[in-house]
Coordinates of C-alpha atoms in Angstrom, one line a residue:
M1 CA 80.8 93.9 89.3
S2 CA 77.9 96.0 90.4
I3 CA 76.7 95.6 94.0
A4 CA 73.0 96.3 93.9
P5 CA 70.8 96.4 97.0
L6 CA 68.7 93.2 97.0
T7 CA 65.2 93.0 98.4
A8 CA 65.1 89.2 99.0
P9 CA 68.0 87.9 101.1
P10 CA 68.0 84.2 102.0
T11 CA 65.0 83.6 104.1
A12 CA 66.5 81.0 106.4
S13 CA 69.8 82.7 106.9
S14 CA 70.8 84.0 110.3
M15 CA 71.7 87.6 109.8
L16 CA 75.1 89.0 110.9
T17 CA 74.2 91.4 113.6
S18 CA 75.8 94.8 114.1
T19 CA 77.2 93.5 117.4
S20 CA 79.0 90.6 115.8
L21 CA 80.2 92.8 112.9
S22 CA 81.7 95.2 115.3
A23 CA 83.4 92.3 117.0
C24 CA 85.0 91.5 113.7
L25 CA 86.6 94.9 113.6
Q26 CA 88.1 95.1 117.1
N27 CA 91.9 95.1 117.1
D28 CA 92.3 95.7 120.9
D29 CA 93.9 92.3 121.5
L30 CA 96.5 92.6 118.8
P31 CA 100.2 93.4 119.7
R32 CA 101.4 96.9 119.0
D33 CA 104.9 98.5 118.8
A34 CA 104.4 101.3 121.3
M35 CA 107.9 102.6 120.6
L36 CA 107.1 103.6 117.1
C37 CA 106.6 107.4 116.9
P38 CA 106.4 107.9 120.7
G39 CA 104.0 110.8 121.6
D40 CA 102.4 110.8 118.1
A41 CA 104.1 114.2 117.5
L42 CA 103.9 115.4 113.9
N43 CA 107.6 116.1 113.3
A44 CA 110.6 115.0 111.2
A45 CA 111.9 112.4 113.7
N46 CA 108.6 110.5 113.8
L47 CA 108.2 110.6 110.0
H48 CA 111.7 109.3 109.6
Q49 CA 111.0 106.5 112.0
L50 CA 107.7 105.7 110.2
L51 CA 109.4 105.6 106.9
N52 CA 112.0 103.2 108.2
A53 CA 109.3 100.9 109.6
A54 CA 107.3 100.9 106.4
L55 CA 110.3 100.8 104.0
P56 CA 113.0 99.0 105.9
D57 CA 115.4 98.5 102.9
K58 CA 116.5 100.4 99.8
S59 CA 114.6 98.0 97.5
R60 CA 111.2 99.2 98.8
H61 CA 110.2 102.6 97.6
K62 CA 106.5 102.8 98.3
A63 CA 104.0 101.4 100.8
A64 CA 100.3 102.1 100.4
G65 CA 97.3 101.2 102.5
W66 CA 93.9 102.3 103.6
F67 CA 91.4 102.2 106.4
D68 CA 87.8 103.5 106.5
Q69 CA 87.8 106.5 104.0
T70 CA 91.4 107.4 104.5
D71 CA 94.3 106.1 102.3
F72 CA 98.0 106.8 102.5
L73 CA 101.2 106.4 100.6
L74 CA 104.6 106.4 102.2
T75 CA 107.5 107.0 99.7
R76 CA 111.3 106.8 99.9
S77 CA 113.2 109.4 97.9
H78 CA 113.6 107.9 94.4
V79 CA 112.7 108.3 90.7
D80 CA 110.4 105.6 89.4
E81 CA 110.1 104.0 86.0
D82 CA 107.9 106.9 84.8
Q83 CA 110.6 109.4 85.8
D84 CA 108.4 110.7 88.6
A85 CA 110.5 111.8 91.5
Y86 CA 109.4 111.3 95.1
H87 CA 110.5 112.7 98.5
N88 CA 110.9 110.9 101.7
A89 CA 107.2 111.7 102.4
L90 CA 103.8 110.6 103.5
F91 CA 100.7 111.4 101.4
I92 CA 97.3 111.1 103.1
T93 CA 93.9 111.4 101.5
I94 CA 90.6 111.7 103.3
W95 CA 88.2 110.9 100.5
K96 CA 87.1 114.1 98.8
R97 CA 87.7 116.2 102.0
W98 CA 91.4 116.7 102.5
D99 CA 94.8 115.8 101.0
F100 CA 97.9 116.2 103.1
W101 CA 101.6 116.0 102.0
L102 CA 104.2 115.7 104.7
A103 CA 107.8 115.4 103.6
L104 CA 111.4 115.5 104.9
P105 CA 113.5 118.3 103.3
Q106 CA 115.9 117.2 100.5
D107 CA 119.3 118.6 99.7
D108 CA 119.0 118.3 96.0
A109 CA 116.3 119.8 93.8
A110 CA 113.7 117.3 92.7
P111 CA 114.2 116.0 89.1
A112 CA 111.8 116.8 86.3
R113 CA 108.5 115.0 86.4
A114 CA 106.7 113.3 83.6
N115 CA 103.0 113.7 84.3
A116 CA 101.1 116.9 84.7
L117 CA 100.1 116.5 88.3
T118 CA 103.7 115.9 89.5
Q119 CA 105.0 118.8 87.3
A120 CA 102.5 121.0 89.0
W121 CA 103.7 119.8 92.4
T122 CA 107.3 120.5 91.4
R123 CA 106.5 124.1 90.2
L124 CA 104.6 124.7 93.4
R125 CA 107.4 123.5 95.6
H126 CA 110.1 125.2 93.6
R127 CA 108.4 128.5 93.3
A128 CA 107.1 128.9 96.8
P129 CA 108.5 126.1 99.0
P130 CA 106.5 125.9 102.3
P131 CA 108.4 126.8 105.4
L132 CA 109.6 123.9 107.6
V133 CA 107.5 123.2 110.6
D134 CA 109.1 120.8 113.1
G135 CA 111.5 119.8 110.4
L136 CA 108.7 118.9 107.9
L137 CA 107.5 120.3 104.6
R138 CA 103.7 120.4 105.1
Q139 CA 101.0 121.1 102.5
F140 CA 97.3 120.5 102.2
R141 CA 94.4 121.0 99.9
S142 CA 90.7 120.8 100.5
Y143 CA 87.7 119.8 98.3
D144 CA 84.8 122.0 97.4
S145 CA 81.1 121.1 97.6
A146 CA 81.3 119.5 94.1
G147 CA 84.1 117.1 95.2
Q148 CA 86.8 119.0 93.3
P149 CA 90.2 119.6 94.9
G150 CA 91.5 123.1 95.4
D151 CA 95.1 124.4 95.2
W152 CA 97.9 123.1 97.4
Q153 CA 98.8 125.4 100.3
P154 CA 101.3 125.4 103.1
L155 CA 99.9 123.7 106.2
Q156 CA 100.6 126.4 108.8
E157 CA 98.4 126.9 111.8
A158 CA 98.2 130.7 111.3
H159 CA 97.2 130.6 107.7
A160 CA 95.3 127.3 107.1
P161 CA 91.6 126.8 107.8
A162 CA 90.8 125.9 111.3
Q163 CA 89.7 122.4 110.4
A164 CA 92.8 121.6 108.4
L165 CA 95.4 120.9 111.1
P166 CA 93.1 118.9 113.4
A167 CA 92.1 116.7 110.4
C168 CA 95.8 116.2 109.5
L169 CA 96.8 115.4 113.1
Q170 CA 93.9 112.8 113.4
A171 CA 94.9 111.1 110.1
W172 CA 98.5 111.2 111.1
R173 CA 97.8 109.4 114.4
Q174 CA 95.7 106.8 112.6
V175 CA 98.5 106.1 110.2
I176 CA 100.9 105.7 113.1
G177 CA 98.3 103.3 114.8
Y178 CA 98.2 101.3 111.6
W179 CA 101.9 100.8 111.5
R180 CA 102.2 100.1 115.2
L181 CA 99.9 97.1 114.5
A182 CA 102.1 96.1 111.6
E183 CA 105.3 96.3 113.6
G184 CA 103.7 94.5 116.5
Q185 CA 102.8 91.6 114.3
R186 CA 106.3 91.5 112.8
R187 CA 108.0 91.5 116.1
A188 CA 105.7 88.8 117.4
G189 CA 106.3 86.5 114.4
R190 CA 103.1 87.4 112.6
P191 CA 100.6 85.2 114.6
L192 CA 97.6 86.9 112.9
R193 CA 98.9 85.9 109.5
D194 CA 99.4 82.4 110.6
Q195 CA 95.8 82.3 112.0
L196 CA 94.5 83.7 108.7
H197 CA 96.4 81.0 106.8
A198 CA 95.1 78.2 109.1
T199 CA 91.5 79.4 108.7
L200 CA 91.3 80.5 105.1
T201 CA 92.3 77.3 103.2
P202 CA 91.3 76.5 99.6
A203 CA 89.2 73.6 100.8
R204 CA 87.3 75.7 103.3
V205 CA 86.6 78.5 100.8
Q206 CA 85.5 75.9 98.3
A207 CA 83.2 74.2 100.7
L208 CA 81.5 77.5 101.5
T209 CA 81.1 78.5 97.9
L210 CA 79.5 75.1 97.1
L211 CA 76.6 75.6 99.5
P212 CA 73.3 75.6 97.6
I213 CA 72.7 79.3 98.3
F214 CA 75.6 79.9 95.9
T215 CA 75.2 77.1 93.4
A216 CA 71.4 77.2 93.0
R217 CA 70.2 80.7 93.9
Y218 CA 72.9 83.3 93.7
N219 CA 74.8 81.6 91.0
D220 CA 75.1 84.2 88.1
W221 CA 78.2 86.4 88.6
S222 CA 77.2 88.7 85.7
N223 CA 73.7 89.4 87.0
P224 CA 73.5 92.0 89.8
E225 CA 70.4 90.4 91.1
R226 CA 71.9 86.9 91.3
N227 CA 75.6 87.4 92.1
G228 CA 75.2 87.8 95.8
W229 CA 73.1 89.3 98.6
W230 CA 73.3 91.5 101.7
E231 CA 73.8 89.5 104.9
D232 CA 72.8 92.4 107.1
E233 CA 75.7 94.8 106.8
V234 CA 77.9 92.6 104.6
W235 CA 77.4 91.7 100.9
I236 CA 78.6 88.2 100.0
G237 CA 78.8 86.5 96.6
A238 CA 80.7 83.6 95.0
R239 CA 81.8 82.9 91.4
Q240 CA 81.9 79.3 90.4
P241 CA 84.7 78.2 88.1
G242 CA 84.0 77.8 84.4
Q243 CA 84.4 79.0 80.9
R244 CA 82.9 82.5 80.1
E245 CA 83.4 84.7 77.1
G246 CA 86.2 82.5 75.9
R247 CA 88.1 82.7 79.1
Q248 CA 88.6 80.3 82.0
W249 CA 87.5 81.8 85.3
G250 CA 88.4 80.4 88.7
R251 CA 86.5 80.1 92.0
V252 CA 86.0 83.4 94.0
L253 CA 84.5 84.4 97.3
K254 CA 83.8 88.2 97.7
L255 CA 82.8 90.1 100.8
S256 CA 81.9 93.8 100.6
W257 CA 80.4 96.4 102.9
R258 CA 79.4 100.1 102.7
N259 CA 82.5 102.1 103.6
G260 CA 81.0 105.5 104.5
P261 CA 78.6 107.8 102.6
D262 CA 78.8 108.7 99.0
A263 CA 80.7 112.0 98.3
P264 CA 79.9 114.6 95.8
G265 CA 80.5 113.4 92.2
D266 CA 80.7 109.7 93.2
E267 CA 79.2 107.1 91.0
E268 CA 76.2 105.3 92.5
D269 CA 77.1 102.7 95.1
D270 CA 80.8 103.6 94.8
A271 CA 81.3 103.7 98.5
H272 CA 81.8 100.0 98.9
A273 CA 85.0 98.3 100.1
C274 CA 85.7 94.7 99.4
Y275 CA 87.8 91.7 100.0
Q276 CA 88.0 89.1 97.2
I277 CA 89.5 85.6 97.7
D278 CA 90.5 83.8 94.6
V279 CA 91.2 80.1 94.7
T280 CA 94.4 79.8 92.6
G281 CA 95.2 76.1 92.8
S282 CA 98.3 74.4 94.0
D283 CA 100.2 74.9 90.8
A284 CA 99.8 78.7 90.8
P285 CA 102.9 80.9 91.6
P286 CA 103.0 82.2 95.2
E287 CA 101.2 85.4 95.8
G288 CA 103.4 86.6 98.7
T289 CA 103.7 85.8 102.3
A290 CA 100.4 87.5 103.2
H291 CA 98.4 85.1 101.1
P292 CA 97.4 81.6 102.3
P293 CA 98.8 78.9 100.0
G294 CA 96.4 78.3 97.1
L295 CA 94.6 81.6 97.6
R296 CA 95.0 85.2 96.4
I297 CA 93.4 87.9 98.6
S298 CA 92.8 91.3 97.1
Y299 CA 91.1 94.4 98.4
S300 CA 89.8 97.8 97.4
Q301 CA 88.7 100.8 99.3
R302 CA 86.0 101.8 96.8
Q303 CA 84.1 99.9 94.1
S304 CA 85.7 102.1 91.4
D305 CA 89.2 101.3 92.6
A306 CA 91.2 98.4 91.1
R307 CA 91.7 95.6 93.6
V308 CA 95.3 95.1 94.7
P309 CA 96.9 92.2 96.6
L310 CA 96.6 92.4 100.3
P311 CA 99.9 93.6 101.7
L312 CA 101.6 92.0 104.6
H313 CA 101.3 95.1 106.7
A314 CA 97.5 95.3 106.4
V315 CA 96.9 93.9 109.9
P316 CA 93.5 95.6 110.5
H317 CA 92.3 94.1 107.2
M318 CA 93.6 90.6 108.1
A319 CA 91.7 90.8 111.4
R320 CA 88.6 92.1 109.7
L321 CA 88.6 89.5 106.9
L322 CA 89.3 86.7 109.4
G323 CA 86.3 87.8 111.6
L324 CA 84.0 88.2 108.7
F325 CA 84.8 84.8 107.2
I326 CA 84.4 82.9 110.4
H327 CA 81.0 84.7 111.3
L328 CA 79.6 84.3 107.8
E329 CA 80.7 80.7 107.4
H330 CA 79.1 79.8 110.7
R331 CA 75.8 81.5 109.9
L332 CA 75.5 80.2 106.4
Q333 CA 76.2 76.6 107.5
L334 CA 73.6 76.9 110.3
A335 CA 71.1 78.2 107.8
H336 CA 71.9 75.4 105.4
A337 CA 71.5 72.8 108.1
R338 CA 68.1 74.2 109.1
D339 CA 67.0 74.3 105.4
L340 CA 68.0 70.7 105.0
Q341 CA 66.3 69.5 108.1
A342 CA 63.1 71.2 107.0
L343 CA 63.5 69.6 103.6
L344 CA 64.1 66.1 104.8
T345 CA 61.2 66.2 107.4
G346 CA 58.7 67.9 105.1
A347 CA 59.4 66.5 101.6
A348 CA 59.0 62.9 100.4
M349 CA 61.8 61.3 98.4
H350 CA 59.8 61.3 95.2
D351 CA 59.4 65.0 95.4
M352 CA 63.1 65.6 95.0
P353 CA 64.7 66.1 91.6
P354 CA 66.3 62.9 90.2
P355 CA 70.1 62.5 90.3
P356 CA 72.1 62.2 87.1
A357 CA 71.4 59.0 85.2
L358 CA 74.1 56.4 84.3
P359 CA 75.0 56.9 80.6
R360 CA 74.7 53.1 80.0
M361 CA 74.1 49.9 81.8
P362 CA 76.6 47.2 82.9
P363 CA 78.6 45.1 82.2
F364 CA 81.7 47.3 81.6
A365 CA 85.1 46.3 80.3
A366 CA 87.9 46.3 82.8
H367 CA 90.0 48.8 80.8
E368 CA 87.2 51.4 80.8
T369 CA 87.8 54.4 82.9
D370 CA 85.4 55.7 85.6
A371 CA 84.7 58.7 83.3
E372 CA 83.6 56.4 80.5
V373 CA 81.4 54.3 82.8
L374 CA 79.9 57.0 85.0
G375 CA 79.6 59.8 82.5
A376 CA 80.4 63.5 82.7
Q377 CA 77.5 64.5 85.0
I378 CA 78.2 61.9 87.7
M379 CA 81.9 62.5 87.5
A380 CA 81.3 66.3 88.1
L381 CA 79.0 65.4 91.0
S382 CA 81.8 63.2 92.4
Q383 CA 84.4 65.9 92.1
D384 CA 82.2 68.3 94.1
W385 CA 81.2 65.6 96.6
Q386 CA 84.8 64.5 97.3
A387 CA 86.1 68.1 97.5
L388 CA 83.4 69.0 100.0
G389 CA 84.1 65.8 101.9
R390 CA 87.8 66.6 102.2
A391 CA 87.0 70.2 103.4
H392 CA 84.5 69.0 105.9
A393 CA 86.8 66.3 107.3
A394 CA 89.6 68.9 107.7
R395 CA 87.2 71.2 109.5
M396 CA 86.0 68.4 111.9
R397 CA 89.6 67.6 112.7
E398 CA 90.1 71.2 113.6
H399 CA 86.9 71.1 115.7
W400 CA 88.2 68.0 117.6
E401 CA 91.5 69.7 118.3
R402 CA 89.9 72.6 120.2
P403 CA 90.3 72.3 124.0
P404 CA 87.1 71.3 125.7
A405 CA 85.0 74.1 127.3
S406 CA 85.4 74.5 131.0
S407 CA 82.5 74.0 133.3
M408 CA 82.1 77.8 133.4
Q409 CA 81.8 77.9 129.6
A410 CA 79.9 74.7 129.0
D411 CA 76.8 76.2 127.7
E412 CA 75.2 76.6 124.3
Q413 CA 76.5 80.2 123.9
H414 CA 80.2 79.4 124.4
T415 CA 80.5 75.8 123.2
P416 CA 80.9 75.8 119.4
A417 CA 78.7 73.3 117.6
P418 CA 80.3 70.9 115.1
P419 CA 80.4 72.3 111.6
A420 CA 77.6 71.2 109.3
D421 CA 78.5 68.9 106.4
P422 CA 78.0 70.9 103.2
R423 CA 77.2 67.7 101.3
S424 CA 73.8 67.6 103.1
A425 CA 72.2 69.5 100.2
Q426 CA 73.1 66.7 97.8
A427 CA 72.3 63.9 100.3
V428 CA 68.8 63.0 98.9
A429 CA 70.0 62.9 95.3
M430 CA 73.1 60.9 96.3
L431 CA 70.9 58.3 98.1
Q432 CA 68.8 57.9 95.0
L433 CA 71.9 57.4 92.9
A434 CA 73.3 54.9 95.4
R435 CA 70.1 52.9 95.3
A436 CA 70.1 52.9 91.5
V437 CA 73.7 51.6 91.4
H438 CA 72.8 49.0 94.1
A439 CA 69.8 47.8 92.1
L440 CA 72.0 46.8 89.1
A441 CA 73.9 44.4 91.3
D442 CA 77.1 44.8 89.4
A443 CA 80.2 44.5 91.5
D444 CA 82.4 46.5 89.2
L445 CA 80.0 49.4 89.0
S446 CA 79.4 49.2 92.8
G447 CA 83.2 49.4 93.4
R448 CA 83.6 52.4 91.1
F449 CA 80.7 54.2 92.9
H450 CA 82.3 53.3 96.3
R451 CA 85.6 54.9 95.3
R452 CA 84.1 58.0 93.8
F453 CA 81.6 58.8 96.6
A454 CA 82.8 58.6 100.2
F455 CA 79.9 58.1 102.6
A456 CA 78.9 61.2 104.6
P457 CA 77.4 60.2 107.9
Q458 CA 76.5 63.8 109.0
A459 CA 74.8 64.5 105.7
F460 CA 72.5 61.6 106.2
A461 CA 72.0 61.9 110.0
H462 CA 68.4 63.1 109.7
L463 CA 67.4 60.2 107.5
A464 CA 69.3 57.7 109.8
A465 CA 67.6 59.0 112.9
R466 CA 64.2 58.7 111.3
H467 CA 64.5 55.3 109.4
G468 CA 67.5 53.5 111.1
R469 CA 67.1 49.8 112.1
A470 CA 69.5 49.2 114.9
V471 CA 72.5 46.8 114.2
D472 CA 73.4 45.7 117.7
R473 CA 75.0 42.2 117.5
L474 CA 78.1 41.2 115.5
Q475 CA 79.9 37.8 115.3
W476 CA 82.9 36.9 113.2
Q477 CA 82.9 33.3 111.9
A478 CA 85.8 30.9 111.5
D479 CA 85.4 31.1 107.7
G480 CA 85.8 34.9 107.7
R481 CA 82.2 35.8 107.3
L482 CA 80.5 38.3 109.6
L483 CA 77.0 37.8 111.1
A484 CA 75.0 40.8 112.1
Y485 CA 71.7 41.1 113.8
V486 CA 69.4 43.9 112.6
A487 CA 66.3 45.1 114.4
A488 CA 62.9 44.7 112.7
A489 CA 61.5 47.4 110.4
D490 CA 58.2 47.6 112.4
A491 CA 57.3 47.2 116.0
G492 CA 56.0 43.7 116.9
Q493 CA 58.1 42.0 114.3
A494 CA 61.3 40.0 114.8
G495 CA 64.7 41.2 113.8
A496 CA 66.9 39.2 111.3
W497 CA 70.4 38.0 110.9
W498 CA 72.5 38.8 107.9
A499 CA 75.8 37.3 106.7
I500 CA 78.5 39.4 105.0
S501 CA 81.0 37.5 102.8
A502 CA 84.6 37.3 103.8
D503 CA 85.6 39.9 101.2
G504 CA 83.0 42.3 102.7
W505 CA 81.1 42.8 99.4
A506 CA 78.1 40.4 99.4
I507 CA 75.3 40.3 102.0
T508 CA 72.6 37.7 102.3
P509 CA 70.0 36.7 104.9
A510 CA 71.3 34.1 107.4
P511 CA 69.9 31.8 110.1
A512 CA 70.6 32.6 113.7
P513 CA 74.0 31.4 114.8
A514 CA 74.5 28.7 117.4
P515 CA 75.0 30.1 120.9
A516 CA 78.7 30.9 121.6
P517 CA 80.4 28.9 124.3
A518 CA 80.7 30.6 127.6
P519 CA 84.0 32.6 127.8
D520 CA 86.5 32.1 130.5
A521 CA 86.0 35.7 131.6
V522 CA 82.8 37.7 131.5
P523 CA 83.2 40.5 129.0
E524 CA 82.0 44.0 129.5
P525 CA 78.3 44.1 128.4
Q526 CA 77.5 45.9 125.2
A527 CA 74.8 48.5 125.2
R528 CA 71.8 47.4 123.1
S529 CA 69.7 49.6 120.9
E530 CA 66.7 49.7 123.2
D531 CA 68.9 51.0 126.1
L532 CA 70.5 53.8 124.0
L533 CA 67.3 54.8 122.3
T534 CA 65.2 54.9 125.5
A535 CA 67.9 56.6 127.6
A536 CA 67.5 60.3 128.5
P537 CA 69.2 62.6 126.1
G538 CA 72.9 62.9 126.8
K539 CA 72.8 59.9 129.2
A540 CA 73.5 57.1 126.7
A541 CA 77.2 57.5 127.1
D542 CA 76.8 56.5 130.8
L543 CA 75.8 53.0 129.7
A544 CA 78.4 50.3 129.1
A545 CA 80.2 51.4 125.9
P546 CA 80.7 48.9 123.1
N547 CA 84.4 48.0 122.9
T548 CA 86.9 45.6 121.4
V549 CA 90.6 45.3 121.0
A550 CA 92.4 45.9 117.7
H551 CA 96.2 46.1 117.0
G552 CA 96.9 46.4 120.8
L553 CA 94.5 49.3 121.2
N554 CA 91.2 49.4 123.1
V555 CA 88.5 50.6 120.7
Y556 CA 85.4 52.2 122.2
G557 CA 82.2 53.4 120.6
D558 CA 80.1 56.3 121.9
D559 CA 76.5 57.5 121.4
Q560 CA 77.7 60.3 119.1
G561 CA 78.8 57.8 116.4
D562 CA 82.5 58.1 117.2
L563 CA 85.1 55.3 117.7
H564 CA 88.0 56.0 120.0
G565 CA 91.3 54.2 119.9
M566 CA 92.8 54.2 123.4
T567 CA 96.0 52.8 125.0
E568 CA 95.7 50.7 128.1
D569 CA 96.5 53.8 130.3
G570 CA 93.6 55.7 128.7
R571 CA 95.5 57.9 126.3
A572 CA 93.5 58.7 123.2
I573 CA 95.3 57.8 119.9
W574 CA 92.7 58.4 117.3
R575 CA 89.0 59.1 116.7
H576 CA 86.8 58.0 113.8
H577 CA 83.2 59.1 113.1
V578 CA 80.9 56.4 111.6
G579 CA 77.5 58.0 112.4
G580 CA 74.7 56.9 114.8
A581 CA 75.0 55.7 118.4
I582 CA 77.4 52.8 118.3
L583 CA 75.8 49.6 119.6
A584 CA 78.3 46.8 118.7
L585 CA 82.0 46.4 117.8
A586 CA 83.9 43.3 116.7
A587 CA 87.4 43.0 115.4
S588 CA 88.4 40.2 113.0
A589 CA 90.9 37.6 114.2
D590 CA 93.9 39.4 112.7
G591 CA 92.6 42.9 113.8
N592 CA 92.7 44.3 110.3
L593 CA 88.9 44.4 109.9
L594 CA 86.7 46.3 112.4
A595 CA 82.9 45.8 112.2
V596 CA 80.7 48.5 113.7
G597 CA 76.9 48.4 114.3
T598 CA 74.9 51.6 115.0
A599 CA 71.5 52.7 116.0
G600 CA 71.1 54.5 112.8
G601 CA 71.0 51.3 110.8
Y602 CA 74.7 51.2 109.7
L603 CA 76.9 48.1 109.5
V604 CA 80.3 49.5 108.7
L605 CA 83.4 47.4 107.8
L606 CA 86.6 49.3 108.4
R607 CA 90.0 48.0 107.1
K608 CA 93.4 49.1 108.5
G609 CA 95.3 51.2 105.9
S610 CA 98.5 53.1 105.6
G611 CA 97.2 56.5 106.6
T612 CA 94.2 58.7 107.4
D613 CA 91.6 58.8 104.6
P614 CA 91.2 62.5 103.8
H615 CA 87.6 62.1 102.9
L616 CA 86.6 60.6 106.3
V617 CA 85.9 62.5 109.5
S618 CA 88.7 60.5 111.2
T619 CA 92.2 60.6 112.6
S620 CA 92.6 56.8 112.4
R621 CA 94.2 54.7 109.8
Y622 CA 91.0 52.9 109.0
Y623 CA 89.1 53.4 105.7
E624 CA 85.6 52.1 104.8
L625 CA 85.8 48.8 103.0
R626 CA 82.0 48.6 102.9
R627 CA 78.9 50.1 104.5
F628 CA 75.5 48.4 104.6
I629 CA 72.5 50.6 105.4
F630 CA 69.3 49.2 107.0
W631 CA 66.5 51.8 106.8
R632 CA 62.8 51.3 107.2
D633 CA 62.0 53.0 104.0
A634 CA 63.8 50.3 101.9
P635 CA 62.9 46.6 101.6
G636 CA 66.5 45.4 102.1
P637 CA 70.0 46.6 102.9
L638 CA 71.7 49.2 100.7
A639 CA 75.4 48.4 100.0
W640 CA 77.5 51.6 99.8

């Protein structure tokens, strides 16, 4: 794939600065094995120790790696499948400048080699073996101005060019530093690998690659002008899965950067290194312990090099990839959230492209599948919507698990913002589809839509804040119905009561209920919409929080749209996001149904289930039985 400089990066994207990029590359906090090759001396004892660290058992004959423009190969004495013989040695290349070969002496003569290069090496060593220096065979070669290598020569201080030995010593120390990091991670139990696996999950990679910047703008993997862009110093691109040229291709995220200047004889733009993350699926064979489950990570030092799987010892690359992914993910999601807010505040609904249409109208036979009823386009939309929902819910749970910022850190710079919901780009089209389904008033179709599209409160937050009609009073009736009071659409008008059927699916206007008898004990007052909406920003939570009791837990609602399940001693058990400042809570008589009213115009019915719904931003066992949306831009409630 060609990486061409692009002149039009995403306009709303927040660029990755040189400072933050540099932060991605710092390895100062990583553990090191300081006992590996003490003193950094270039001698036989240290090379022997380095080989034992890189090739700890007889089954491992080679270990290769790279950093910057230097790559290296550590070899154990053996003859490979091509009949090429190797010493106990280290081969270092500084791209088109120097090659160094450092080896331990061997008692037996090297076997015959198969290829021309190794035959030449054999003749050179056998005809004129270099003298031992500190117990090592040392050779070098340099490159001319055309980028061509010269002859191999003994690396002796008295006979080599003045720059040769210092260049070799510097590269030798860098290789030692690389393996000190690798050994430090191994001895510490590989915490960096565990952090990489926890961050780079298939769901998180998929969520990033499904942002509109990848699906709508840079969405042609075969076109150098549309396969990615430069995000300041980093090139980023994604390949969507699909059939191309008779072959099935999987999802890919690729990050690249310029790795030094071009050398003489290089192809144009060859000096680019890259990391590529392939989503392999749960049924794919394991890629090795360096790779997160469901992903394959490969890398290359130059664009012309074949990518190879990331080895377990590549600690600097794990750290770099982790830093790049976190920074780019954060910036792309922030840019996406800004683009969406501008879109929702500046564009009318009728200006948006229409959603996929239903292939045919109800009624439908009970035996028909969702694919037959909804059609291929809507099913594909559902697959992406649900996958993004699972990924976002997982990320929000991770966000909730982070320890709260201390008072010294509680500022915008250090307190991480909640991740943006990647479904926001599809929110307007999804709302149109939901209204089209609702207008048909077919219970079977409505149920299928409800199962296939989990509601996304954060994706609709801008619309809810602008159009929401507060739902601030709830009453369960003896016959199982729920009565809800909804604020008026316009100032100066009266609000209205609505009745929801006992099964939670039908909603009709209702008369005001009779006043409830005075309770024996005065309950805690519930905050009303006018209190929360007129309170100073950040102060709504200081008002009396809506609360109820369900299954022995105290359930509280806050002004961020979260429910909290608490024990009597104040210990948090679960958290559940419904969206919009919560104004009213009411549990059914058996506690299995929980009704929630919010300032954003949501009336949500939650039913107790057997586990956490993976599509919801929640750690509770409640799932959404039904959601009714009361917005000023619609004549009546929308059932979701």
